[in-house]
Amino acid sequence: MKKVLTHATQSLIILAAGLLVAMPVAADSVVKTTSDGTVGFKENSSSNIPVVNPEAPDEEIPSNTNGPLSLNYVSNIAFGKQELSTKQETYYADLDSSIFTKGVAPFVEMVDARGAGNSSETAVTVTQVSQFKSGTNTLDGAALTFSMGRGVNAGGGKYIPKSTDKFTLVPGTAQLVMQTDGTVGQYLTSYGSAKDYQDTTKGSPISLTVPAGAAVKGDYTATLQWDLTTAP
């Protein structure tokens, strides 16, 4: 007689007159127990969460991120040096060439590493603090417009932020740029891609319209204030 044990079933094998017969018998009793797998998470207060290139995610650079909820990066918007015109003109922004090895479309990037859950929404807004100025001269009636806004999960996660596709800033008024539901992640909104800025004499996703007679000779600047807030 020979025993064969396979998984939890035991069979009795009988060899008689050249005949192999399998006879099921009762399974052995099984003793069970359990063990636990554990892991814990806390806020990521690191100050070195890198800025991710929106057009080449493998390229990252150090940032000065401070705390688990922060704005990681915002682009400056440059329209170059233009000749004065006697007519209303629209000028188009250049690539952001200040941060990565190749120029990218201007973008804003945020980090939420609080782990507060989906009931803690965030919002990024931008406010043009005042009209473009050069000394005491103001570009009265000038309008700064953003278009082709697209939200991306810079960390590669499934959740995608909600981004405002197109807007024109009104000085002194906050404009919603991007929203999240509180999911932990690194999020950005970019305005087009590098190919949309190849010929900024003809167009790009960010534009500045200046009425006829509003400009005089000089270099004009407007401050854009970017705010990251949480739901109450």
PDB file of C-alpha atoms in Angstrom:
ATOM      1  CA  MET A   1       0.000   0.000   0.000  1.00  0.00           C
ATOM      2  CA  LYS A   2       1.288   3.478  -0.922  1.00  0.00           C
ATOM      3  CA  LYS A   3       0.054   6.972   0.180  1.00  0.00           C
ATOM      4  CA  VAL A   4      -0.039   9.967  -2.198  1.00  0.00           C
ATOM      5  CA  LEU A   5      -0.924  13.441  -0.784  1.00  0.00           C
ATOM      6  CA  THR A   6      -1.799  16.151  -3.253  1.00  0.00           C
ATOM      7  CA  HIS A   7      -3.027  19.539  -1.971  1.00  0.00           C
ATOM      8  CA  ALA A   8      -5.708  18.715   0.657  1.00  0.00           C
ATOM      9  CA  THR A   9      -6.901  15.391  -0.841  1.00  0.00           C
ATOM     10  CA  GLN A  10      -5.643  11.956   0.153  1.00  0.00           C
ATOM     11  CA  SER A  11      -6.195   8.860  -2.039  1.00  0.00           C
ATOM     12  CA  LEU A  12      -5.600   5.204  -1.329  1.00  0.00           C
ATOM     13  CA  ILE A  13      -3.910   3.382  -4.213  1.00  0.00           C
ATOM     14  CA  ILE A  14      -4.412  -0.399  -4.499  1.00  0.00           C
ATOM     15  CA  LEU A  15      -2.471  -2.536  -6.924  1.00  0.00           C
ATOM     16  CA  ALA A  16      -4.129  -5.912  -7.489  1.00  0.00           C
ATOM     17  CA  ALA A  17      -3.949  -8.227 -10.484  1.00  0.00           C
ATOM     18  CA  GLY A  18      -2.440  -5.443 -12.582  1.00  0.00           C
ATOM     19  CA  LEU A  19      -5.385  -3.120 -11.854  1.00  0.00           C
ATOM     20  CA  LEU A  20      -4.761   0.385 -10.436  1.00  0.00           C
ATOM     21  CA  VAL A  21      -7.729   1.628  -8.429  1.00  0.00           C
ATOM     22  CA  ALA A  22      -8.017   5.058  -6.716  1.00  0.00           C
ATOM     23  CA  MET A  23     -10.225   5.182  -3.656  1.00  0.00           C
ATOM     24  CA  PRO A  24     -10.972   8.611  -2.083  1.00  0.00           C
ATOM     25  CA  VAL A  25     -10.666   8.858   1.661  1.00  0.00           C
ATOM     26  CA  ALA A  26     -11.450  11.648   4.086  1.00  0.00           C
ATOM     27  CA  ALA A  27      -9.139  14.708   3.974  1.00  0.00           C
ATOM     28  CA  ASP A  28      -6.872  15.461   6.895  1.00  0.00           C
ATOM     29  CA  SER A  29      -8.123  18.259   9.177  1.00  0.00           C
ATOM     30  CA  VAL A  30      -6.658  21.741   8.405  1.00  0.00           C
ATOM     31  CA  VAL A  31      -5.631  24.279  11.019  1.00  0.00           C
ATOM     32  CA  LYS A  32      -5.917  27.905   9.849  1.00  0.00           C
ATOM     33  CA  THR A  33      -4.628  31.193  11.179  1.00  0.00           C
ATOM     34  CA  THR A  34      -4.060  34.719   9.827  1.00  0.00           C
ATOM     35  CA  SER A  35      -1.332  37.348   9.761  1.00  0.00           C
ATOM     36  CA  ASP A  36      -1.446  41.090   9.016  1.00  0.00           C
ATOM     37  CA  GLY A  37       0.369  43.263   6.482  1.00  0.00           C
ATOM     38  CA  THR A  38       0.677  46.865   7.633  1.00  0.00           C
ATOM     39  CA  VAL A  39       1.810  50.188   6.187  1.00  0.00           C
ATOM     40  CA  GLY A  40       1.356  53.771   7.348  1.00  0.00           C
ATOM     41  CA  PHE A  41       1.442  57.104   5.524  1.00  0.00           C
ATOM     42  CA  LYS A  42       2.059  60.661   6.665  1.00  0.00           C
ATOM     43  CA  GLU A  43       2.177  64.079   5.053  1.00  0.00           C
ATOM     44  CA  ASN A  44       5.107  64.597   2.716  1.00  0.00           C
ATOM     45  CA  SER A  45       6.751  67.780   3.983  1.00  0.00           C
ATOM     46  CA  SER A  46       9.777  67.404   1.722  1.00  0.00           C
ATOM     47  CA  SER A  47      11.234  70.547   0.205  1.00  0.00           C
ATOM     48  CA  ASN A  48      12.740  68.755  -2.790  1.00  0.00           C
ATOM     49  CA  ILE A  49       9.764  67.475  -4.807  1.00  0.00           C
ATOM     50  CA  PRO A  50      11.063  68.150  -8.342  1.00  0.00           C
ATOM     51  CA  VAL A  51       9.408  70.165 -11.092  1.00  0.00           C
ATOM     52  CA  VAL A  52       8.298  67.826 -13.890  1.00  0.00           C
ATOM     53  CA  ASN A  53       8.674  68.797 -17.547  1.00  0.00           C
ATOM     54  CA  PRO A  54       5.104  68.773 -18.973  1.00  0.00           C
ATOM     55  CA  GLU A  55       6.379  67.696 -22.399  1.00  0.00           C
ATOM     56  CA  ALA A  56       9.123  65.275 -21.311  1.00  0.00           C
ATOM     57  CA  PRO A  57       8.064  63.780 -17.947  1.00  0.00           C
ATOM     58  CA  ASP A  58      11.392  61.986 -17.488  1.00  0.00           C
ATOM     59  CA  GLU A  59      13.108  65.369 -17.152  1.00  0.00           C
ATOM     60  CA  GLU A  60      12.915  66.833 -13.669  1.00  0.00           C
ATOM     61  CA  ILE A  61      14.680  69.686 -11.901  1.00  0.00           C
ATOM     62  CA  PRO A  62      14.945  70.552  -8.197  1.00  0.00           C
ATOM     63  CA  SER A  63      12.368  72.900  -6.740  1.00  0.00           C
ATOM     64  CA  ASN A  64      11.930  74.969  -3.616  1.00  0.00           C
ATOM     65  CA  THR A  65       8.639  73.305  -2.714  1.00  0.00           C
ATOM     66  CA  ASN A  66       7.789  74.063   0.902  1.00  0.00           C
ATOM     67  CA  GLY A  67       5.394  71.759   2.712  1.00  0.00           C
ATOM     68  CA  PRO A  68       2.846  69.176   1.602  1.00  0.00           C
ATOM     69  CA  LEU A  69       0.676  71.705  -0.281  1.00  0.00           C
ATOM     70  CA  SER A  70       2.491  74.093  -2.575  1.00  0.00           C
ATOM     71  CA  LEU A  71       2.872  75.694  -5.968  1.00  0.00           C
ATOM     72  CA  ASN A  72       5.908  74.012  -7.453  1.00  0.00           C
ATOM     73  CA  TYR A  73       6.389  76.295 -10.459  1.00  0.00           C
ATOM     74  CA  VAL A  74       4.764  79.050 -12.518  1.00  0.00           C
ATOM     75  CA  SER A  75       6.072  80.385 -15.826  1.00  0.00           C
ATOM     76  CA  ASN A  76       6.801  84.002 -16.563  1.00  0.00           C
ATOM     77  CA  ILE A  77       4.958  85.218 -19.668  1.00  0.00           C
ATOM     78  CA  ALA A  78       7.090  87.096 -22.198  1.00  0.00           C
ATOM     79  CA  PHE A  79       5.933  88.847 -25.382  1.00  0.00           C
ATOM     80  CA  GLY A  80       9.299  90.097 -26.589  1.00  0.00           C
ATOM     81  CA  LYS A  81      10.172  93.542 -27.929  1.00  0.00           C
ATOM     82  CA  GLN A  82       7.562  94.922 -30.327  1.00  0.00           C
ATOM     83  CA  GLU A  83       7.496  97.890 -32.676  1.00  0.00           C
ATOM     84  CA  LEU A  84       4.927 100.549 -31.814  1.00  0.00           C
ATOM     85  CA  SER A  85       1.832 100.342 -34.003  1.00  0.00           C
ATOM     86  CA  THR A  86      -0.815 102.885 -34.961  1.00  0.00           C
ATOM     87  CA  LYS A  87      -3.453 100.124 -34.888  1.00  0.00           C
ATOM     88  CA  GLN A  88      -4.779  97.651 -32.338  1.00  0.00           C
ATOM     89  CA  GLU A  89      -2.401  94.706 -32.240  1.00  0.00           C
ATOM     90  CA  THR A  90      -2.301  91.252 -30.708  1.00  0.00           C
ATOM     91  CA  TYR A  91       1.048  89.899 -29.588  1.00  0.00           C
ATOM     92  CA  TYR A  92       1.814  86.273 -28.769  1.00  0.00           C
ATOM     93  CA  ALA A  93       3.829  84.821 -25.891  1.00  0.00           C
ATOM     94  CA  ASP A  94       7.119  82.961 -26.285  1.00  0.00           C
ATOM     95  CA  LEU A  95       8.080  79.535 -24.960  1.00  0.00           C
ATOM     96  CA  ASP A  96       9.289  79.215 -21.391  1.00  0.00           C
ATOM     97  CA  SER A  97      12.993  78.592 -22.011  1.00  0.00           C
ATOM     98  CA  SER A  98      14.184  79.323 -18.489  1.00  0.00           C
ATOM     99  CA  ILE A  99      13.890  75.954 -16.788  1.00  0.00           C
ATOM    100  CA  PHE A 100      14.443  72.851 -18.947  1.00  0.00           C
ATOM    101  CA  THR A 101      16.938  71.867 -21.630  1.00  0.00           C
ATOM    102  CA  LYS A 102      14.385  72.790 -24.316  1.00  0.00           C
ATOM    103  CA  GLY A 103      11.661  75.413 -24.265  1.00  0.00           C
ATOM    104  CA  VAL A 104       8.178  74.337 -23.172  1.00  0.00           C
ATOM    105  CA  ALA A 105       4.724  75.873 -23.253  1.00  0.00           C
ATOM    106  CA  PRO A 106       4.146  78.093 -20.189  1.00  0.00           C
ATOM    107  CA  PHE A 107       2.623  76.139 -17.291  1.00  0.00           C
ATOM    108  CA  VAL A 108       1.735  76.106 -13.610  1.00  0.00           C
ATOM    109  CA  GLU A 109       2.468  73.098 -11.387  1.00  0.00           C
ATOM    110  CA  MET A 110       1.241  72.231  -7.883  1.00  0.00           C
ATOM    111  CA  VAL A 111       1.821  69.516  -5.268  1.00  0.00           C
ATOM    112  CA  ASP A 112      -0.717  68.059  -2.835  1.00  0.00           C
ATOM    113  CA  ALA A 113       0.922  65.537  -0.500  1.00  0.00           C
ATOM    114  CA  ARG A 114      -1.335  66.108   2.522  1.00  0.00           C
ATOM    115  CA  GLY A 115      -3.278  62.864   2.218  1.00  0.00           C
ATOM    116  CA  ALA A 116      -6.410  64.651   3.417  1.00  0.00           C
ATOM    117  CA  GLY A 117      -8.689  62.614   1.143  1.00  0.00           C
ATOM    118  CA  ASN A 118     -11.177  63.432  -1.569  1.00  0.00           C
ATOM    119  CA  SER A 119     -13.170  65.822   0.621  1.00  0.00           C
ATOM    120  CA  SER A 120     -10.362  68.404   0.655  1.00  0.00           C
ATOM    121  CA  GLU A 121     -10.521  70.076  -2.745  1.00  0.00           C
ATOM    122  CA  THR A 122      -7.870  72.498  -3.990  1.00  0.00           C
ATOM    123  CA  ALA A 123      -8.032  75.363  -6.464  1.00  0.00           C
ATOM    124  CA  VAL A 124      -5.346  77.335  -8.296  1.00  0.00           C
ATOM    125  CA  THR A 125      -6.270  80.867  -9.327  1.00  0.00           C
ATOM    126  CA  VAL A 126      -4.415  83.661 -11.064  1.00  0.00           C
ATOM    127  CA  THR A 127      -4.969  87.376 -10.601  1.00  0.00           C
ATOM    128  CA  GLN A 128      -3.502  90.107 -12.758  1.00  0.00           C
ATOM    129  CA  VAL A 129      -2.749  92.524  -9.950  1.00  0.00           C
ATOM    130  CA  SER A 130      -2.851  95.631 -12.156  1.00  0.00           C
ATOM    131  CA  GLN A 131      -2.653  96.684 -15.778  1.00  0.00           C
ATOM    132  CA  PHE A 132       0.679  96.550 -17.654  1.00  0.00           C
ATOM    133  CA  LYS A 133       2.774  99.568 -16.681  1.00  0.00           C
ATOM    134  CA  SER A 134       6.007 101.255 -17.702  1.00  0.00           C
ATOM    135  CA  GLY A 135       6.822 103.851 -15.066  1.00  0.00           C
ATOM    136  CA  THR A 136       3.732 106.067 -14.959  1.00  0.00           C
ATOM    137  CA  ASN A 137       2.452 104.849 -18.337  1.00  0.00           C
ATOM    138  CA  THR A 138      -0.299 102.225 -18.486  1.00  0.00           C
ATOM    139  CA  LEU A 139      -1.475  99.975 -21.327  1.00  0.00           C
ATOM    140  CA  ASP A 140      -5.084 101.011 -20.880  1.00  0.00           C
ATOM    141  CA  GLY A 141      -7.494  98.444 -22.269  1.00  0.00           C
ATOM    142  CA  ALA A 142      -4.849  95.755 -22.852  1.00  0.00           C
ATOM    143  CA  ALA A 143      -6.181  92.197 -22.499  1.00  0.00           C
ATOM    144  CA  LEU A 144      -4.137  89.118 -21.532  1.00  0.00           C
ATOM    145  CA  THR A 145      -5.714  85.862 -22.751  1.00  0.00           C
ATOM    146  CA  PHE A 146      -4.788  82.227 -22.043  1.00  0.00           C
ATOM    147  CA  SER A 147      -6.078  79.349 -24.179  1.00  0.00           C
ATOM    148  CA  MET A 148      -5.548  75.617 -24.764  1.00  0.00           C
ATOM    149  CA  GLY A 149      -5.258  74.997 -21.015  1.00  0.00           C
ATOM    150  CA  ARG A 150      -4.850  71.266 -20.352  1.00  0.00           C
ATOM    151  CA  GLY A 151      -4.599  69.514 -16.992  1.00  0.00           C
ATOM    152  CA  VAL A 152      -2.070  66.714 -16.476  1.00  0.00           C
ATOM    153  CA  ASN A 153      -1.162  64.399 -13.606  1.00  0.00           C
ATOM    154  CA  ALA A 154       2.587  65.050 -13.550  1.00  0.00           C
ATOM    155  CA  GLY A 155       3.184  62.043 -11.292  1.00  0.00           C
ATOM    156  CA  GLY A 156       1.571  59.628 -13.737  1.00  0.00           C
ATOM    157  CA  GLY A 157      -1.499  58.843 -11.624  1.00  0.00           C
ATOM    158  CA  LYS A 158      -4.981  58.223 -12.984  1.00  0.00           C
ATOM    159  CA  TYR A 159      -6.631  61.310 -11.496  1.00  0.00           C
ATOM    160  CA  ILE A 160      -6.609  64.318 -13.857  1.00  0.00           C
ATOM    161  CA  PRO A 161      -7.234  67.848 -12.550  1.00  0.00           C
ATOM    162  CA  LYS A 162      -9.929  70.057 -14.014  1.00  0.00           C
ATOM    163  CA  SER A 163      -8.414  72.974 -15.935  1.00  0.00           C
ATOM    164  CA  THR A 164     -10.001  76.072 -17.445  1.00  0.00           C
ATOM    165  CA  ASP A 165      -9.449  75.871 -21.178  1.00  0.00           C
ATOM    166  CA  LYS A 166      -9.590  79.603 -22.025  1.00  0.00           C
ATOM    167  CA  PHE A 167      -9.895  82.879 -20.158  1.00  0.00           C
ATOM    168  CA  THR A 168      -9.082  86.584 -20.399  1.00  0.00           C
ATOM    169  CA  LEU A 169      -7.798  88.217 -17.245  1.00  0.00           C
ATOM    170  CA  VAL A 170      -9.532  91.220 -15.732  1.00  0.00           C
ATOM    171  CA  PRO A 171      -7.078  93.199 -13.582  1.00  0.00           C
ATOM    172  CA  GLY A 172      -7.865  92.760  -9.900  1.00  0.00           C
ATOM    173  CA  THR A 173     -10.138  89.727 -10.421  1.00  0.00           C
ATOM    174  CA  ALA A 174      -9.135  86.149  -9.571  1.00  0.00           C
ATOM    175  CA  GLN A 175      -9.500  83.622 -12.390  1.00  0.00           C
ATOM    176  CA  LEU A 176      -9.834  79.880 -11.750  1.00  0.00           C
ATOM    177  CA  VAL A 177      -7.032  77.932 -13.438  1.00  0.00           C
ATOM    178  CA  MET A 178      -7.126  74.393 -12.036  1.00  0.00           C
ATOM    179  CA  GLN A 179      -9.074  72.295  -9.503  1.00  0.00           C
ATOM    180  CA  THR A 180      -8.449  68.951  -7.794  1.00  0.00           C
ATOM    181  CA  ASP A 181     -10.557  66.796  -5.468  1.00  0.00           C
ATOM    182  CA  GLY A 182      -7.811  66.372  -2.867  1.00  0.00           C
ATOM    183  CA  THR A 183      -6.278  63.231  -4.356  1.00  0.00           C
ATOM    184  CA  VAL A 184      -2.569  63.074  -3.485  1.00  0.00           C
ATOM    185  CA  GLY A 185      -0.528  64.022  -6.530  1.00  0.00           C
ATOM    186  CA  GLN A 186       1.493  66.470  -8.550  1.00  0.00           C
ATOM    187  CA  TYR A 187      -0.608  68.376 -11.081  1.00  0.00           C
ATOM    188  CA  LEU A 188      -0.002  70.917 -13.813  1.00  0.00           C
ATOM    189  CA  THR A 189      -1.843  72.954 -16.396  1.00  0.00           C
ATOM    190  CA  SER A 190       0.028  73.913 -19.543  1.00  0.00           C
ATOM    191  CA  TYR A 191      -1.097  76.182 -22.373  1.00  0.00           C
ATOM    192  CA  GLY A 192      -0.589  74.238 -25.568  1.00  0.00           C
ATOM    193  CA  SER A 193       2.759  72.588 -26.290  1.00  0.00           C
ATOM    194  CA  ALA A 194       6.086  73.729 -27.725  1.00  0.00           C
ATOM    195  CA  LYS A 195       4.915  73.259 -31.319  1.00  0.00           C
ATOM    196  CA  ASP A 196       2.183  75.870 -30.740  1.00  0.00           C
ATOM    197  CA  TYR A 197       4.876  78.516 -30.153  1.00  0.00           C
ATOM    198  CA  GLN A 198       6.967  77.938 -33.281  1.00  0.00           C
ATOM    199  CA  ASP A 199       5.978  81.222 -34.951  1.00  0.00           C
ATOM    200  CA  THR A 200       4.857  83.753 -32.384  1.00  0.00           C
ATOM    201  CA  THR A 201       4.528  86.465 -35.024  1.00  0.00           C
ATOM    202  CA  LYS A 202       1.401  84.624 -36.149  1.00  0.00           C
ATOM    203  CA  GLY A 203       0.047  83.062 -33.006  1.00  0.00           C
ATOM    204  CA  SER A 204       0.427  81.125 -29.751  1.00  0.00           C
ATOM    205  CA  PRO A 205      -1.986  80.034 -27.007  1.00  0.00           C
ATOM    206  CA  ILE A 206      -1.240  83.088 -24.838  1.00  0.00           C
ATOM    207  CA  SER A 207      -1.877  86.538 -26.287  1.00  0.00           C
ATOM    208  CA  LEU A 208      -1.832  90.205 -25.324  1.00  0.00           C
ATOM    209  CA  THR A 209      -4.139  92.559 -27.211  1.00  0.00           C
ATOM    210  CA  VAL A 210      -3.193  96.245 -27.056  1.00  0.00           C
ATOM    211  CA  PRO A 211      -5.614  98.949 -28.287  1.00  0.00           C
ATOM    212  CA  ALA A 212      -4.437 101.541 -30.794  1.00  0.00           C
ATOM    213  CA  GLY A 213      -2.659 104.436 -29.092  1.00  0.00           C
ATOM    214  CA  ALA A 214      -2.378 102.744 -25.683  1.00  0.00           C
ATOM    215  CA  ALA A 215       1.395 102.163 -25.796  1.00  0.00           C
ATOM    216  CA  VAL A 216       4.311 104.550 -25.660  1.00  0.00           C
ATOM    217  CA  LYS A 217       7.989 103.686 -25.843  1.00  0.00           C
ATOM    218  CA  GLY A 218       9.139 101.638 -22.861  1.00  0.00           C
ATOM    219  CA  ASP A 219       9.175  98.212 -21.184  1.00  0.00           C
ATOM    220  CA  TYR A 220       5.869  97.226 -19.588  1.00  0.00           C
ATOM    221  CA  THR A 221       5.280  94.776 -16.767  1.00  0.00           C
ATOM    222  CA  ALA A 222       2.219  93.294 -15.077  1.00  0.00           C
ATOM    223  CA  THR A 223       2.339  91.115 -11.975  1.00  0.00           C
ATOM    224  CA  LEU A 224       0.393  87.846 -12.030  1.00  0.00           C
ATOM    225  CA  GLN A 225      -0.405  86.465  -8.585  1.00  0.00           C
ATOM    226  CA  TRP A 226      -0.956  82.683  -8.465  1.00  0.00           C
ATOM    227  CA  ASP A 227      -2.798  81.301  -5.421  1.00  0.00           C
ATOM    228  CA  LEU A 228      -3.352  77.714  -4.251  1.00  0.00           C
ATOM    229  CA  THR A 229      -6.268  77.391  -1.854  1.00  0.00           C
ATOM    230  CA  THR A 230      -8.197  74.584  -0.167  1.00  0.00           C
ATOM    231  CA  ALA A 231     -11.927  74.189   0.325  1.00  0.00           C
ATOM    232  CA  PRO A 232     -13.217  75.278   3.749  1.00  0.00           C
TER     233      PRO A 232
END
